[in-house]
Amino acid sequence: MSNAKPLPVIPCCPPLTERPFTAEEAETGARMFKALGDPVRLRLFSAVASHEGGEACVCDISDVGVSQPTVSHHLKKLKEAGLLTSERRGTWVYYRVEPSVLAAMGSLLGPPAPR
Amino acid sequence: MSNAKPLPVIPCCPPLTERPFTAEEAETGARMFKALGDPVRLRLFSAVASHEGGEACVCDISDVGVSQPTVSHHLKKLKEAGLLTSERRGTWVYYRVEPSVLAAMGSLLGPPAPR
């Protein structure tokens, strides 16, 4: 049985070159960008995204030059913004990048390549 | 002869899934994301990016529900962050998306497709 929880989804946005964003699209997109608009959060996000297996526990990624409580604070912010998901397994909480975030970033750049 | 001015460049970042960002990469990337982390700025940015010919004057894009001085303020912020460039022609100032911004967003998602 899976421990996976329902994932938050970031349905943002049309390609930047397609048309001006609506107010709602801009709200959603800006929330995502704002969450990544802090150097420590962006480092943590890239550390999770690039970690082996696509997930990382705090123990793997706290080498970002700030205290452990600050790391936890920023991980919580990234979760609240829907950019990371987390799952407790035993002693540790494991973080993953919410896949729709990368999909949302990709969609900003243009329509998906034909398959 | 071209009126083009030297463009600011945003050399950011390796693909998110490649390795954790360095402090410097995170600073650069976070500055870009922070500039887009405001709904009005993101609407203006998408309005410029999607406008015919890839450029727009204030007169084309001020329909974002805020006052003209607020529009000007946010366009200035986007310029300062290196996301837009501007050029005065006659009465109007024309804005363009700095191409390296879209390149930087693309690079976050992975290596460029082979050509």
Short mmCIF file of N, CA, C and O in Angstrom, two decimals, chain A:
data_model
loop_
_atom_site.label_atom_id
_atom_site.label_comp_id
_atom_site.label_asym_id
_atom_site.label_seq_id
_atom_site.Cartn_x
_atom_site.Cartn_y
_atom_site.Cartn_z
N MET A 1 0.86 -1.19 0.00
CA MET A 1 0.00 0.00 0.00
C MET A 1 0.89 1.24 0.00
O MET A 1 1.94 1.26 0.61
N SER A 2 0.45 2.25 -0.69
CA SER A 2 1.27 3.44 -0.82
C SER A 2 0.98 4.43 0.30
O SER A 2 -0.14 4.56 0.77
N ASN A 3 2.03 5.11 0.72
CA ASN A 3 1.86 6.19 1.70
C ASN A 3 1.62 7.53 1.03
O ASN A 3 1.50 8.55 1.70
N ALA A 4 1.62 7.51 -0.29
CA ALA A 4 1.56 8.78 -1.02
C ALA A 4 0.29 9.56 -0.68
O ALA A 4 -0.79 8.99 -0.59
N LYS A 5 0.48 10.85 -0.46
CA LYS A 5 -0.67 11.71 -0.19
C LYS A 5 -1.07 12.40 -1.48
O LYS A 5 -0.29 12.51 -2.41
N PRO A 6 -2.33 12.88 -1.53
CA PRO A 6 -2.74 13.63 -2.73
C PRO A 6 -1.81 14.83 -2.91
O PRO A 6 -1.45 15.49 -1.93
N LEU A 7 -1.41 15.09 -4.13
CA LEU A 7 -0.46 16.15 -4.39
C LEU A 7 -1.18 17.46 -4.69
O LEU A 7 -2.18 17.47 -5.38
N PRO A 8 -0.64 18.57 -4.18
CA PRO A 8 -1.16 19.86 -4.65
C PRO A 8 -0.75 20.05 -6.10
O PRO A 8 0.25 19.49 -6.54
N VAL A 9 -1.51 20.80 -6.81
CA VAL A 9 -1.21 20.99 -8.23
C VAL A 9 -1.10 22.48 -8.53
O VAL A 9 -1.85 23.28 -7.98
N ILE A 10 -0.13 22.83 -9.35
CA ILE A 10 0.03 24.22 -9.77
C ILE A 10 -0.33 24.32 -11.24
O ILE A 10 0.48 24.06 -12.10
N PRO A 11 -1.60 24.65 -11.54
CA PRO A 11 -2.00 24.71 -12.94
C PRO A 11 -1.67 26.09 -13.50
O PRO A 11 -2.52 26.94 -13.60
N CYS A 12 -0.43 26.28 -13.79
CA CYS A 12 0.04 27.58 -14.27
C CYS A 12 0.97 27.33 -15.43
O CYS A 12 1.80 26.45 -15.31
N CYS A 13 0.93 28.00 -16.37
CA CYS A 13 0.21 29.10 -16.99
C CYS A 13 0.32 28.86 -18.48
O CYS A 13 1.02 27.96 -18.90
N PRO A 14 -0.26 29.68 -19.32
CA PRO A 14 -0.02 29.52 -20.75
C PRO A 14 1.42 29.92 -21.07
O PRO A 14 2.08 30.56 -20.25
N PRO A 15 1.91 29.57 -22.25
CA PRO A 15 3.24 30.05 -22.64
C PRO A 15 3.31 31.57 -22.56
O PRO A 15 2.35 32.26 -22.93
N LEU A 16 4.44 32.06 -22.08
CA LEU A 16 4.61 33.51 -21.91
C LEU A 16 4.42 34.28 -23.21
O LEU A 16 4.00 35.44 -23.20
N THR A 17 4.74 33.63 -24.33
CA THR A 17 4.67 34.34 -25.61
C THR A 17 3.30 34.18 -26.28
O THR A 17 3.10 34.67 -27.40
N GLU A 18 2.36 33.50 -25.60
CA GLU A 18 1.07 33.22 -26.25
C GLU A 18 0.09 34.38 -26.12
O GLU A 18 -0.53 34.82 -27.09
N ARG A 19 -0.10 34.84 -24.90
CA ARG A 19 -1.05 35.94 -24.63
C ARG A 19 -0.78 36.45 -23.23
O ARG A 19 -0.15 35.74 -22.42
N PRO A 20 -1.25 37.66 -22.90
CA PRO A 20 -1.06 38.15 -21.52
C PRO A 20 -1.76 37.23 -20.54
O PRO A 20 -2.85 36.74 -20.82
N PHE A 21 -1.14 37.00 -19.42
CA PHE A 21 -1.78 36.18 -18.37
C PHE A 21 -3.02 36.89 -17.85
O PHE A 21 -3.06 38.11 -17.76
N THR A 22 -4.01 36.09 -17.47
CA THR A 22 -5.14 36.65 -16.74
C THR A 22 -4.68 36.94 -15.30
O THR A 22 -3.62 36.47 -14.86
N ALA A 23 -5.52 37.68 -14.57
CA ALA A 23 -5.19 37.99 -13.18
C ALA A 23 -5.01 36.70 -12.38
O ALA A 23 -4.08 36.58 -11.56
N GLU A 24 -5.87 35.73 -12.64
CA GLU A 24 -5.80 34.47 -11.88
C GLU A 24 -4.52 33.69 -12.21
O GLU A 24 -3.85 33.16 -11.31
N GLU A 25 -4.19 33.60 -13.48
CA GLU A 25 -2.95 32.92 -13.87
C GLU A 25 -1.74 33.60 -13.26
O GLU A 25 -0.80 32.95 -12.79
N ALA A 26 -1.77 34.94 -13.28
CA ALA A 26 -0.64 35.69 -12.72
C ALA A 26 -0.51 35.46 -11.22
O ALA A 26 0.60 35.35 -10.69
N GLU A 27 -1.65 35.35 -10.52
CA GLU A 27 -1.62 35.07 -9.08
C GLU A 27 -0.94 33.73 -8.82
O GLU A 27 -0.08 33.60 -7.95
N THR A 28 -1.37 32.73 -9.57
CA THR A 28 -0.82 31.38 -9.38
C THR A 28 0.66 31.33 -9.72
O THR A 28 1.48 30.81 -8.97
N GLY A 29 1.00 31.90 -10.88
CA GLY A 29 2.39 31.88 -11.31
C GLY A 29 3.29 32.67 -10.37
O GLY A 29 4.39 32.23 -10.03
N ALA A 30 2.81 33.83 -9.94
CA ALA A 30 3.62 34.68 -9.07
C ALA A 30 3.88 33.99 -7.72
O ALA A 30 4.95 34.14 -7.13
N ARG A 31 2.91 33.21 -7.27
CA ARG A 31 3.09 32.48 -6.00
C ARG A 31 4.24 31.48 -6.14
O ARG A 31 5.08 31.35 -5.24
N MET A 32 4.28 30.79 -7.27
CA MET A 32 5.36 29.84 -7.52
C MET A 32 6.71 30.57 -7.60
O MET A 32 7.68 30.17 -6.95
N PHE A 33 6.75 31.65 -8.38
CA PHE A 33 8.01 32.38 -8.53
C PHE A 33 8.47 32.98 -7.21
O PHE A 33 9.65 32.98 -6.88
N LYS A 34 7.51 33.50 -6.44
CA LYS A 34 7.88 34.12 -5.17
C LYS A 34 8.53 33.10 -4.24
O LYS A 34 9.49 33.40 -3.54
N ALA A 35 7.98 31.89 -4.24
CA ALA A 35 8.55 30.85 -3.37
C ALA A 35 9.98 30.52 -3.76
O ALA A 35 10.80 30.18 -2.91
N LEU A 36 10.29 30.66 -5.05
CA LEU A 36 11.66 30.38 -5.52
C LEU A 36 12.52 31.64 -5.52
O LEU A 36 13.70 31.58 -5.87
N GLY A 37 11.94 32.76 -5.11
CA GLY A 37 12.64 34.04 -5.16
C GLY A 37 13.47 34.33 -3.93
O GLY A 37 13.69 35.49 -3.59
N ASP A 38 13.91 33.29 -3.27
CA ASP A 38 14.80 33.43 -2.12
C ASP A 38 15.98 32.48 -2.34
O ASP A 38 15.76 31.30 -2.66
N PRO A 39 17.21 32.98 -2.21
CA PRO A 39 18.37 32.14 -2.53
C PRO A 39 18.43 30.83 -1.75
O PRO A 39 18.75 29.79 -2.33
N VAL A 40 18.11 30.87 -0.46
CA VAL A 40 18.18 29.63 0.32
C VAL A 40 17.11 28.65 -0.15
O VAL A 40 17.37 27.45 -0.33
N ARG A 41 15.92 29.15 -0.40
CA ARG A 41 14.85 28.25 -0.87
C ARG A 41 15.20 27.67 -2.24
O ARG A 41 14.96 26.49 -2.51
N LEU A 42 15.78 28.48 -3.10
CA LEU A 42 16.13 27.98 -4.43
C LEU A 42 17.23 26.92 -4.34
O LEU A 42 17.21 25.92 -5.05
N ARG A 43 18.19 27.13 -3.43
CA ARG A 43 19.23 26.10 -3.24
C ARG A 43 18.63 24.81 -2.72
O ARG A 43 18.98 23.72 -3.18
N LEU A 44 17.74 24.92 -1.76
CA LEU A 44 17.10 23.73 -1.21
C LEU A 44 16.27 23.02 -2.29
O LEU A 44 16.30 21.79 -2.41
N PHE A 45 15.55 23.81 -3.06
CA PHE A 45 14.72 23.23 -4.12
C PHE A 45 15.59 22.48 -5.13
O PHE A 45 15.28 21.34 -5.51
N SER A 46 16.72 23.10 -5.54
CA SER A 46 17.61 22.42 -6.50
C SER A 46 18.26 21.21 -5.85
O SER A 46 18.51 20.20 -6.53
N ALA A 47 18.53 21.28 -4.55
CA ALA A 47 19.14 20.13 -3.86
C ALA A 47 18.19 18.94 -3.83
O ALA A 47 18.59 17.80 -4.05
N VAL A 48 16.91 19.21 -3.59
CA VAL A 48 15.91 18.13 -3.62
C VAL A 48 15.75 17.61 -5.05
O VAL A 48 15.79 16.40 -5.29
N ALA A 49 15.62 18.55 -6.00
CA ALA A 49 15.36 18.16 -7.39
C ALA A 49 16.49 17.32 -7.97
O ALA A 49 16.25 16.45 -8.81
N SER A 50 17.72 17.59 -7.52
CA SER A 50 18.87 16.91 -8.13
C SER A 50 19.33 15.71 -7.31
O SER A 50 20.28 15.04 -7.70
N HIS A 51 18.67 15.46 -6.17
CA HIS A 51 19.13 14.37 -5.33
C HIS A 51 18.77 13.02 -5.95
O HIS A 51 17.77 12.91 -6.65
N GLU A 52 19.63 12.05 -5.65
CA GLU A 52 19.44 10.70 -6.19
C GLU A 52 18.02 10.21 -5.90
O GLU A 52 17.53 10.31 -4.77
N GLY A 53 17.37 9.71 -6.91
CA GLY A 53 16.02 9.17 -6.73
C GLY A 53 14.95 10.25 -6.70
O GLY A 53 13.78 9.95 -6.50
N GLY A 54 15.36 11.51 -6.85
CA GLY A 54 14.39 12.60 -6.89
C GLY A 54 13.81 12.96 -5.54
O GLY A 54 12.86 13.73 -5.46
N GLU A 55 14.39 12.41 -4.47
CA GLU A 55 13.92 12.81 -3.15
C GLU A 55 15.10 12.94 -2.21
O GLU A 55 16.17 12.37 -2.44
N ALA A 56 14.90 13.72 -1.15
CA ALA A 56 15.98 13.95 -0.21
C ALA A 56 15.39 14.18 1.17
O ALA A 56 14.28 14.70 1.31
N CYS A 57 16.12 13.74 2.20
CA CYS A 57 15.70 14.09 3.55
C CYS A 57 16.50 15.31 4.00
O CYS A 57 17.51 15.66 3.39
N VAL A 58 16.05 15.93 5.06
CA VAL A 58 16.74 17.13 5.55
C VAL A 58 18.22 16.83 5.76
O VAL A 58 19.08 17.66 5.46
N CYS A 59 18.51 15.62 6.22
CA CYS A 59 19.90 15.25 6.50
C CYS A 59 20.76 15.33 5.24
O CYS A 59 21.97 15.54 5.32
N ASP A 60 20.15 15.18 4.07
CA ASP A 60 20.91 15.20 2.81
C ASP A 60 21.20 16.60 2.30
O ASP A 60 22.10 16.80 1.49
N ILE A 61 20.39 17.56 2.70
CA ILE A 61 20.40 18.84 1.97
C ILE A 61 20.56 20.05 2.88
O ILE A 61 20.27 21.17 2.48
N SER A 62 21.06 19.85 4.11
CA SER A 62 21.12 21.04 4.99
C SER A 62 22.40 21.83 4.85
O SER A 62 22.63 22.78 5.61
N ASP A 63 23.23 21.48 3.86
CA ASP A 63 24.51 22.17 3.68
C ASP A 63 24.35 23.43 2.83
O ASP A 63 24.94 23.58 1.78
N VAL A 64 23.51 24.35 3.29
CA VAL A 64 23.28 25.56 2.52
C VAL A 64 23.64 26.82 3.31
O VAL A 64 23.21 27.92 2.96
N GLY A 65 24.43 26.63 4.35
CA GLY A 65 24.99 27.79 5.04
C GLY A 65 24.05 28.50 6.00
O GLY A 65 24.31 29.63 6.39
N VAL A 66 22.93 27.85 6.32
CA VAL A 66 22.04 28.43 7.33
C VAL A 66 21.71 27.37 8.38
O VAL A 66 21.98 26.18 8.17
N SER A 67 21.14 27.79 9.48
CA SER A 67 20.87 26.86 10.59
C SER A 67 19.79 25.86 10.22
O SER A 67 18.98 26.10 9.31
N GLN A 68 19.77 24.77 10.94
CA GLN A 68 18.76 23.73 10.71
C GLN A 68 17.32 24.27 10.84
O GLN A 68 16.47 23.97 9.99
N PRO A 69 17.03 25.09 11.87
CA PRO A 69 15.66 25.63 11.93
C PRO A 69 15.31 26.49 10.70
O PRO A 69 14.17 26.47 10.24
N THR A 70 16.31 27.21 10.18
CA THR A 70 16.06 28.02 8.98
C THR A 70 15.80 27.12 7.78
O THR A 70 14.91 27.40 6.96
N VAL A 71 16.56 26.04 7.67
CA VAL A 71 16.31 25.07 6.60
C VAL A 71 14.87 24.55 6.71
O VAL A 71 14.13 24.53 5.72
N SER A 72 14.49 24.16 7.90
CA SER A 72 13.14 23.62 8.10
C SER A 72 12.06 24.65 7.75
O SER A 72 11.04 24.32 7.13
N HIS A 73 12.32 25.89 8.14
CA HIS A 73 11.39 26.97 7.83
C HIS A 73 11.19 27.11 6.32
O HIS A 73 10.06 27.21 5.83
N HIS A 74 12.30 27.08 5.59
CA HIS A 74 12.20 27.28 4.14
C HIS A 74 11.58 26.05 3.45
O HIS A 74 10.84 26.19 2.48
N LEU A 75 11.88 24.87 3.95
CA LEU A 75 11.25 23.67 3.39
C LEU A 75 9.73 23.73 3.59
O LEU A 75 8.95 23.36 2.71
N LYS A 76 9.33 24.23 4.76
CA LYS A 76 7.90 24.37 5.04
C LYS A 76 7.26 25.37 4.06
O LYS A 76 6.17 25.12 3.52
N LYS A 77 7.95 26.47 3.81
CA LYS A 77 7.44 27.47 2.85
C LYS A 77 7.28 26.86 1.45
O LYS A 77 6.30 27.12 0.75
N LEU A 78 8.28 26.06 1.05
CA LEU A 78 8.21 25.42 -0.27
C LEU A 78 7.06 24.42 -0.35
O LEU A 78 6.40 24.28 -1.38
N LYS A 79 6.81 23.74 0.77
CA LYS A 79 5.67 22.83 0.81
C LYS A 79 4.36 23.59 0.74
O LYS A 79 3.45 23.23 -0.01
N GLU A 80 4.26 24.66 1.53
CA GLU A 80 3.03 25.46 1.56
C GLU A 80 2.71 26.03 0.18
O GLU A 80 1.55 26.19 -0.19
N ALA A 81 3.79 26.36 -0.56
CA ALA A 81 3.58 26.92 -1.90
C ALA A 81 3.27 25.84 -2.93
O ALA A 81 3.04 26.15 -4.10
N GLY A 82 3.31 24.57 -2.50
CA GLY A 82 2.98 23.48 -3.41
C GLY A 82 4.14 23.05 -4.30
O GLY A 82 3.93 22.33 -5.27
N LEU A 83 5.35 23.47 -3.96
CA LEU A 83 6.51 23.15 -4.81
C LEU A 83 7.17 21.84 -4.38
O LEU A 83 7.80 21.18 -5.20
N LEU A 84 7.06 21.52 -3.11
CA LEU A 84 7.59 20.24 -2.61
C LEU A 84 6.47 19.47 -1.94
O LEU A 84 5.52 20.05 -1.42
N THR A 85 6.62 18.16 -1.96
CA THR A 85 5.76 17.32 -1.14
C THR A 85 6.67 16.61 -0.14
O THR A 85 7.88 16.53 -0.34
N SER A 86 6.10 16.12 0.93
CA SER A 86 6.93 15.44 1.91
C SER A 86 6.23 14.19 2.43
O SER A 86 5.00 14.08 2.35
N GLU A 87 7.04 13.30 2.93
CA GLU A 87 6.51 12.04 3.47
C GLU A 87 7.44 11.60 4.60
O GLU A 87 8.66 11.56 4.41
N ARG A 88 6.88 11.29 5.76
CA ARG A 88 7.71 10.80 6.85
C ARG A 88 7.91 9.30 6.68
O ARG A 88 6.96 8.55 6.46
N ARG A 89 9.16 8.86 6.77
CA ARG A 89 9.45 7.42 6.78
C ARG A 89 10.45 7.17 7.89
O ARG A 89 11.62 7.53 7.78
N GLY A 90 9.96 6.56 8.97
CA GLY A 90 10.82 6.32 10.12
C GLY A 90 11.20 7.65 10.75
O GLY A 90 10.33 8.49 11.01
N THR A 91 12.49 7.83 10.95
CA THR A 91 12.97 9.02 11.64
C THR A 91 12.88 10.28 10.78
O THR A 91 12.72 11.38 11.29
N TRP A 92 12.98 10.09 9.47
CA TRP A 92 13.20 11.25 8.59
C TRP A 92 11.99 11.61 7.75
O TRP A 92 11.17 10.77 7.41
N VAL A 93 11.92 12.89 7.43
CA VAL A 93 10.94 13.37 6.46
C VAL A 93 11.65 13.52 5.12
O VAL A 93 12.72 14.11 5.04
N TYR A 94 11.06 12.91 4.10
CA TYR A 94 11.64 12.97 2.75
C TYR A 94 10.86 13.95 1.89
O TYR A 94 9.63 13.97 1.93
N TYR A 95 11.61 14.74 1.12
CA TYR A 95 11.00 15.75 0.26
C TYR A 95 11.18 15.39 -1.21
O TYR A 95 12.21 14.86 -1.59
N ARG A 96 10.18 15.69 -1.98
CA ARG A 96 10.23 15.52 -3.44
C ARG A 96 9.73 16.79 -4.11
O ARG A 96 8.87 17.48 -3.56
N VAL A 97 10.21 17.05 -5.31
CA VAL A 97 9.65 18.14 -6.09
C VAL A 97 8.30 17.70 -6.63
O VAL A 97 8.17 16.61 -7.17
N GLU A 98 7.31 18.55 -6.43
CA GLU A 98 6.00 18.29 -7.01
C GLU A 98 6.13 18.37 -8.54
O GLU A 98 6.52 19.41 -9.08
N PRO A 99 5.84 17.26 -9.24
CA PRO A 99 6.11 17.24 -10.69
C PRO A 99 5.40 18.35 -11.47
O PRO A 99 5.94 18.84 -12.46
N SER A 100 4.24 18.78 -11.01
CA SER A 100 3.52 19.81 -11.78
C SER A 100 4.27 21.14 -11.78
O SER A 100 4.01 22.00 -12.63
N VAL A 101 5.21 21.32 -10.84
CA VAL A 101 5.98 22.56 -10.83
C VAL A 101 6.89 22.62 -12.04
O VAL A 101 6.97 23.64 -12.74
N LEU A 102 7.58 21.51 -12.31
CA LEU A 102 8.45 21.48 -13.48
C LEU A 102 7.62 21.56 -14.76
O LEU A 102 8.00 22.22 -15.73
N ALA A 103 6.45 20.92 -14.74
CA ALA A 103 5.55 21.01 -15.89
C ALA A 103 5.10 22.46 -16.10
O ALA A 103 5.05 22.95 -17.24
N ALA A 104 4.81 23.15 -15.00
CA ALA A 104 4.37 24.55 -15.11
C ALA A 104 5.49 25.42 -15.68
O ALA A 104 5.24 26.28 -16.54
N MET A 105 6.72 25.19 -15.21
CA MET A 105 7.84 25.96 -15.75
C MET A 105 8.02 25.69 -17.24
O MET A 105 8.28 26.60 -18.02
N GLY A 106 7.88 24.41 -17.60
CA GLY A 106 8.00 24.07 -19.01
C GLY A 106 6.93 24.74 -19.85
O GLY A 106 7.21 25.23 -20.95
N SER A 107 5.72 24.81 -19.31
CA SER A 107 4.61 25.36 -20.10
C SER A 107 4.81 26.86 -20.33
O SER A 107 4.30 27.41 -21.30
N LEU A 108 5.56 27.53 -19.46
CA LEU A 108 5.82 28.95 -19.64
C LEU A 108 6.62 29.21 -20.91
O LEU A 108 6.57 30.29 -21.49
N LEU A 109 7.40 28.22 -21.29
CA LEU A 109 8.33 28.42 -22.41
C LEU A 109 7.73 28.08 -23.75
O LEU A 109 8.31 28.37 -24.78
N GLY A 110 6.60 27.44 -23.76
CA GLY A 110 5.98 27.13 -25.04
C GLY A 110 5.17 25.87 -24.96
O GLY A 110 5.15 25.21 -23.91
N PRO A 111 4.48 25.56 -26.05
CA PRO A 111 3.67 24.35 -26.06
C PRO A 111 4.57 23.13 -25.95
O PRO A 111 5.71 23.18 -26.38
N PRO A 112 4.07 22.06 -25.35
CA PRO A 112 4.87 20.85 -25.25
C PRO A 112 5.23 20.34 -26.63
O PRO A 112 4.44 20.50 -27.57
N ALA A 113 6.41 19.76 -26.75
CA ALA A 113 6.83 19.20 -28.03
C ALA A 113 5.86 18.09 -28.42
O ALA A 113 5.36 17.36 -27.57
N PRO A 114 5.54 17.97 -29.71
CA PRO A 114 4.65 16.90 -30.15
C PRO A 114 5.27 15.53 -29.86
O PRO A 114 6.48 15.39 -29.93
N ARG A 115 4.43 14.57 -29.52
CA ARG A 115 4.93 13.23 -29.18
C ARG A 115 4.65 12.26 -30.29
O ARG A 115 3.68 12.40 -30.99
#
